[in-house]
PDB file of C-alpha atoms in Angstrom:
ATOM      1  CA  MET A   1      30.330  -9.171  19.062  1.00  0.00           C
ATOM      2  CA  THR A   2      29.427  -5.927  17.244  1.00  0.00           C
ATOM      3  CA  THR A   3      29.092  -7.626  13.867  1.00  0.00           C
ATOM      4  CA  ASP A   4      26.994 -10.423  15.388  1.00  0.00           C
ATOM      5  CA  LEU A   5      24.511  -7.914  16.848  1.00  0.00           C
ATOM      6  CA  THR A   6      24.241  -6.033  13.566  1.00  0.00           C
ATOM      7  CA  VAL A   7      23.635  -9.234  11.608  1.00  0.00           C
ATOM      8  CA  THR A   8      21.107 -10.381  14.226  1.00  0.00           C
ATOM      9  CA  ALA A   9      19.326  -7.026  13.879  1.00  0.00           C
ATOM     10  CA  TYR A  10      19.189  -7.524  10.095  1.00  0.00           C
ATOM     11  CA  PHE A  11      17.744 -11.009  10.576  1.00  0.00           C
ATOM     12  CA  ILE A  12      15.033  -9.534  12.789  1.00  0.00           C
ATOM     13  CA  TYR A  13      14.291  -6.389  10.757  1.00  0.00           C
ATOM     14  CA  ILE A  14      13.967  -7.919   7.280  1.00  0.00           C
ATOM     15  CA  PRO A  15      11.269 -10.511   8.143  1.00  0.00           C
ATOM     16  CA  VAL A  16       9.341  -7.963  10.237  1.00  0.00           C
ATOM     17  CA  ALA A  17       9.387  -5.414   7.383  1.00  0.00           C
ATOM     18  CA  LEU A  18       8.322  -8.052   4.852  1.00  0.00           C
ATOM     19  CA  VAL A  19       5.484  -9.358   7.049  1.00  0.00           C
ATOM     20  CA  LEU A  20       4.238  -5.814   7.732  1.00  0.00           C
ATOM     21  CA  THR A  21       4.289  -5.067   3.999  1.00  0.00           C
ATOM     22  CA  TRP A  22       2.457  -8.307   3.204  1.00  0.00           C
ATOM     23  CA  PHE A  23      -0.179  -7.722   5.912  1.00  0.00           C
ATOM     24  CA  VAL A  24      -0.937  -4.148   4.816  1.00  0.00           C
ATOM     25  CA  ALA A  25      -0.994  -5.103   1.121  1.00  0.00           C
ATOM     26  CA  ARG A  26      -3.262  -8.089   1.713  1.00  0.00           C
ATOM     27  CA  ASN A  27      -5.815  -6.023   3.615  1.00  0.00           C
ATOM     28  CA  LEU A  28      -5.612  -2.950   1.409  1.00  0.00           C
ATOM     29  CA  PHE A  29      -6.012  -4.733  -1.894  1.00  0.00           C
ATOM     30  CA  LYS A  30      -8.532  -7.312  -0.700  1.00  0.00           C
ATOM     31  CA  ASN A  31     -10.797  -4.489   0.435  1.00  0.00           C
ATOM     32  CA  GLY A  32      -9.715  -2.131  -2.347  1.00  0.00           C
ATOM     33  CA  LEU A  33     -11.100  -4.493  -4.978  1.00  0.00           C
ATOM     34  CA  VAL A  34     -14.583  -3.271  -4.025  1.00  0.00           C
ATOM     35  CA  TYR A  35     -13.554   0.247  -5.037  1.00  0.00           C
ATOM     36  CA  MET A  36     -11.952  -0.977  -8.240  1.00  0.00           C
ATOM     37  CA  ARG A  37     -15.165  -2.746  -9.232  1.00  0.00           C
ATOM     38  CA  ASP A  38     -17.080   0.476  -8.671  1.00  0.00           C
ATOM     39  CA  ILE A  39     -14.514   2.609 -10.491  1.00  0.00           C
ATOM     40  CA  PHE A  40     -14.624   0.293 -13.506  1.00  0.00           C
ATOM     41  CA  ASN A  41     -18.424  -0.042 -13.444  1.00  0.00           C
ATOM     42  CA  GLY A  42     -18.447  -3.709 -12.501  1.00  0.00           C
ATOM     43  CA  ARG A  43     -16.048  -4.774 -15.267  1.00  0.00           C
ATOM     44  CA  GLU A  44     -14.519  -7.542 -13.192  1.00  0.00           C
ATOM     45  CA  GLU A  45     -11.554  -8.398 -15.400  1.00  0.00           C
ATOM     46  CA  ILE A  46     -10.155  -4.875 -15.603  1.00  0.00           C
ATOM     47  CA  ALA A  47     -10.894  -4.193 -11.909  1.00  0.00           C
ATOM     48  CA  VAL A  48      -8.999  -7.307 -10.799  1.00  0.00           C
ATOM     49  CA  SER A  49      -6.113  -6.666 -13.218  1.00  0.00           C
ATOM     50  CA  THR A  50      -5.737  -3.051 -12.124  1.00  0.00           C
ATOM     51  CA  ASN A  51      -5.911  -4.056  -8.470  1.00  0.00           C
ATOM     52  CA  GLN A  52      -3.141  -6.639  -9.046  1.00  0.00           C
ATOM     53  CA  LEU A  53      -0.961  -4.065 -10.805  1.00  0.00           C
ATOM     54  CA  PHE A  54      -1.397  -1.643  -7.914  1.00  0.00           C
ATOM     55  CA  LYS A  55      -0.565  -4.442  -5.476  1.00  0.00           C
ATOM     56  CA  THR A  56       2.628  -5.262  -7.380  1.00  0.00           C
ATOM     57  CA  GLY A  57       3.643  -1.605  -7.325  1.00  0.00           C
ATOM     58  CA  PHE A  58       2.846  -1.429  -3.605  1.00  0.00           C
ATOM     59  CA  TYR A  59       5.115  -4.412  -2.909  1.00  0.00           C
ATOM     60  CA  LEU A  60       7.950  -3.037  -5.039  1.00  0.00           C
ATOM     61  CA  LEU A  61       7.758   0.408  -3.476  1.00  0.00           C
ATOM     62  CA  ASN A  62       7.562  -0.772   0.116  1.00  0.00           C
ATOM     63  CA  VAL A  63      10.018  -3.671  -0.010  1.00  0.00           C
ATOM     64  CA  GLY A  64      12.422  -1.399  -1.862  1.00  0.00           C
ATOM     65  CA  PHE A  65      12.084   1.288   0.804  1.00  0.00           C
ATOM     66  CA  ALA A  66      12.474  -1.262   3.617  1.00  0.00           C
ATOM     67  CA  LEU A  67      15.727  -2.465   2.066  1.00  0.00           C
ATOM     68  CA  TRP A  68      16.899   1.055   1.276  1.00  0.00           C
ATOM     69  CA  ILE A  69      16.732   2.055   4.966  1.00  0.00           C
ATOM     70  CA  LEU A  70      18.284  -1.241   6.108  1.00  0.00           C
ATOM     71  CA  LYS A  71      21.740   0.093   7.074  1.00  0.00           C
ATOM     72  CA  MET A  72      22.447  -0.165  10.784  1.00  0.00           C
ATOM     73  CA  TYR A  73      25.724   1.072  12.191  1.00  0.00           C
ATOM     74  CA  GLN A  74      27.995  -0.469  14.818  1.00  0.00           C
ATOM     75  CA  LEU A  75      25.733  -1.942  17.472  1.00  0.00           C
ATOM     76  CA  GLU A  76      27.764  -2.299  20.643  1.00  0.00           C
ATOM     77  CA  ASN A  77      25.212  -3.983  22.890  1.00  0.00           C
ATOM     78  CA  THR A  78      21.700  -5.414  23.057  1.00  0.00           C
ATOM     79  CA  GLN A  79      20.204  -2.091  24.122  1.00  0.00           C
ATOM     80  CA  GLU A  80      21.566  -0.387  20.999  1.00  0.00           C
ATOM     81  CA  MET A  81      20.227  -3.225  18.870  1.00  0.00           C
ATOM     82  CA  ILE A  82      16.728  -2.902  20.364  1.00  0.00           C
ATOM     83  CA  GLU A  83      16.798   0.884  19.931  1.00  0.00           C
ATOM     84  CA  ALA A  84      17.988   0.614  16.326  1.00  0.00           C
ATOM     85  CA  LEU A  85      15.304  -1.980  15.544  1.00  0.00           C
ATOM     86  CA  SER A  86      12.580   0.113  17.162  1.00  0.00           C
ATOM     87  CA  GLN A  87      13.632   3.125  15.076  1.00  0.00           C
ATOM     88  CA  LYS A  88      13.750   1.138  11.855  1.00  0.00           C
ATOM     89  CA  ILE A  89      10.522  -0.794  12.401  1.00  0.00           C
ATOM     90  CA  GLY A  90       8.706   2.218  13.839  1.00  0.00           C
ATOM     91  CA  GLY A  91       9.797   4.463  10.980  1.00  0.00           C
ATOM     92  CA  PHE A  92       8.873   1.845   8.421  1.00  0.00           C
ATOM     93  CA  SER A  93       5.458   1.362  10.064  1.00  0.00           C
ATOM     94  CA  ILE A  94       4.796   5.112   9.875  1.00  0.00           C
ATOM     95  CA  TYR A  95       5.867   5.090   6.228  1.00  0.00           C
ATOM     96  CA  LEU A  96       3.532   2.138   5.503  1.00  0.00           C
ATOM     97  CA  GLY A  97       0.679   3.992   7.193  1.00  0.00           C
ATOM     98  CA  VAL A  98       1.252   7.047   5.012  1.00  0.00           C
ATOM     99  CA  VAL A  99       1.374   4.908   1.854  1.00  0.00           C
ATOM    100  CA  LEU A 100      -1.820   3.132   2.976  1.00  0.00           C
ATOM    101  CA  PHE A 101      -3.666   6.433   3.375  1.00  0.00           C
ATOM    102  CA  VAL A 102      -2.386   7.700   0.013  1.00  0.00           C
ATOM    103  CA  ASN A 103      -3.776   4.538  -1.590  1.00  0.00           C
ATOM    104  CA  LEU A 104      -7.102   4.964   0.222  1.00  0.00           C
ATOM    105  CA  PHE A 105      -7.247   8.573  -0.960  1.00  0.00           C
ATOM    106  CA  MET A 106      -6.711   7.395  -4.534  1.00  0.00           C
ATOM    107  CA  PHE A 107      -9.444   4.762  -4.173  1.00  0.00           C
ATOM    108  CA  PHE A 108     -11.885   7.377  -2.858  1.00  0.00           C
ATOM    109  CA  ARG A 109     -10.958   9.802  -5.646  1.00  0.00           C
ATOM    110  CA  GLY A 110     -11.487   7.090  -8.256  1.00  0.00           C
ATOM    111  CA  LYS A 111     -14.836   6.171  -6.728  1.00  0.00           C
ATOM    112  CA  LYS A 112     -15.932   9.813  -6.717  1.00  0.00           C
ATOM    113  CA  ALA A 113     -14.859  10.300 -10.351  1.00  0.00           C
ATOM    114  CA  ALA A 114     -16.691   7.114 -11.386  1.00  0.00           C
ATOM    115  CA  ARG A 115     -19.867   8.311  -9.647  1.00  0.00           C
ATOM    116  CA  GLN A 116     -19.641  11.727 -11.325  1.00  0.00           C
ATOM    117  CA  ASN A 117     -19.168  10.084 -14.739  1.00  0.00           C
ATOM    118  CA  ARG A 118     -22.212   7.859 -14.175  1.00  0.00           C
ATOM    119  CA  GLU A 119     -24.324  10.830 -13.094  1.00  0.00           C
ATOM    120  CA  ALA A 120     -23.226  12.866 -16.130  1.00  0.00           C
ATOM    121  CA  THR A 121     -24.063   9.941 -18.427  1.00  0.00           C
ATOM    122  CA  GLU A 122     -27.493   9.590 -16.821  1.00  0.00           C
ATOM    123  CA  ARG A 123     -28.169  13.337 -17.220  1.00  0.00           C
ATOM    124  CA  ARG A 124     -27.204  13.212 -20.901  1.00  0.00           C
ATOM    125  CA  ALA A 125     -29.415  10.157 -21.418  1.00  0.00           C
ATOM    126  CA  ARG A 126     -32.399  11.996 -19.923  1.00  0.00           C
ATOM    127  CA  MET A 127     -31.775  15.045 -22.135  1.00  0.00           C
ATOM    128  CA  ILE A 128     -31.708  13.092 -25.408  1.00  0.00           C
ATOM    129  CA  PRO A 129     -35.274  12.284 -26.502  1.00  0.00           C
ATOM    130  CA  ASN A 130     -35.945   8.692 -27.500  1.00  0.00           C
ATOM    131  CA  ALA A 131     -36.064   8.290 -31.254  1.00  0.00           C
ATOM    132  CA  GLU A 132     -39.201   6.348 -32.037  1.00  0.00           C
TER     133      GLU A 132
END
């Protein structure tokens, strides 16, 4: 019975962790593409490519972490299984939230740096007299 509950918990945890990862990644990188376009000054190809690379890294990092914390010990009854699943899924959800906010922070930093570069370029352009 103990082994059956542990295996059942694995069969519940893995799909939930994968779906959570997919849902967060889909929303983050769909909306993050706007920031990438701004960071790369509208250069669509490099913005999309960079966004895809970040998405791939996000999947690898989060799926890897979800599998790394997979181990569940002897589950004696249904209550223990539910408690173990709530700890695993809850902890993984908190982790995903932290990773989401780190990514958002990086997007905002990139956007700020891109804006500062554009402003500096505009200032330099105004300082250089037109050669006529």
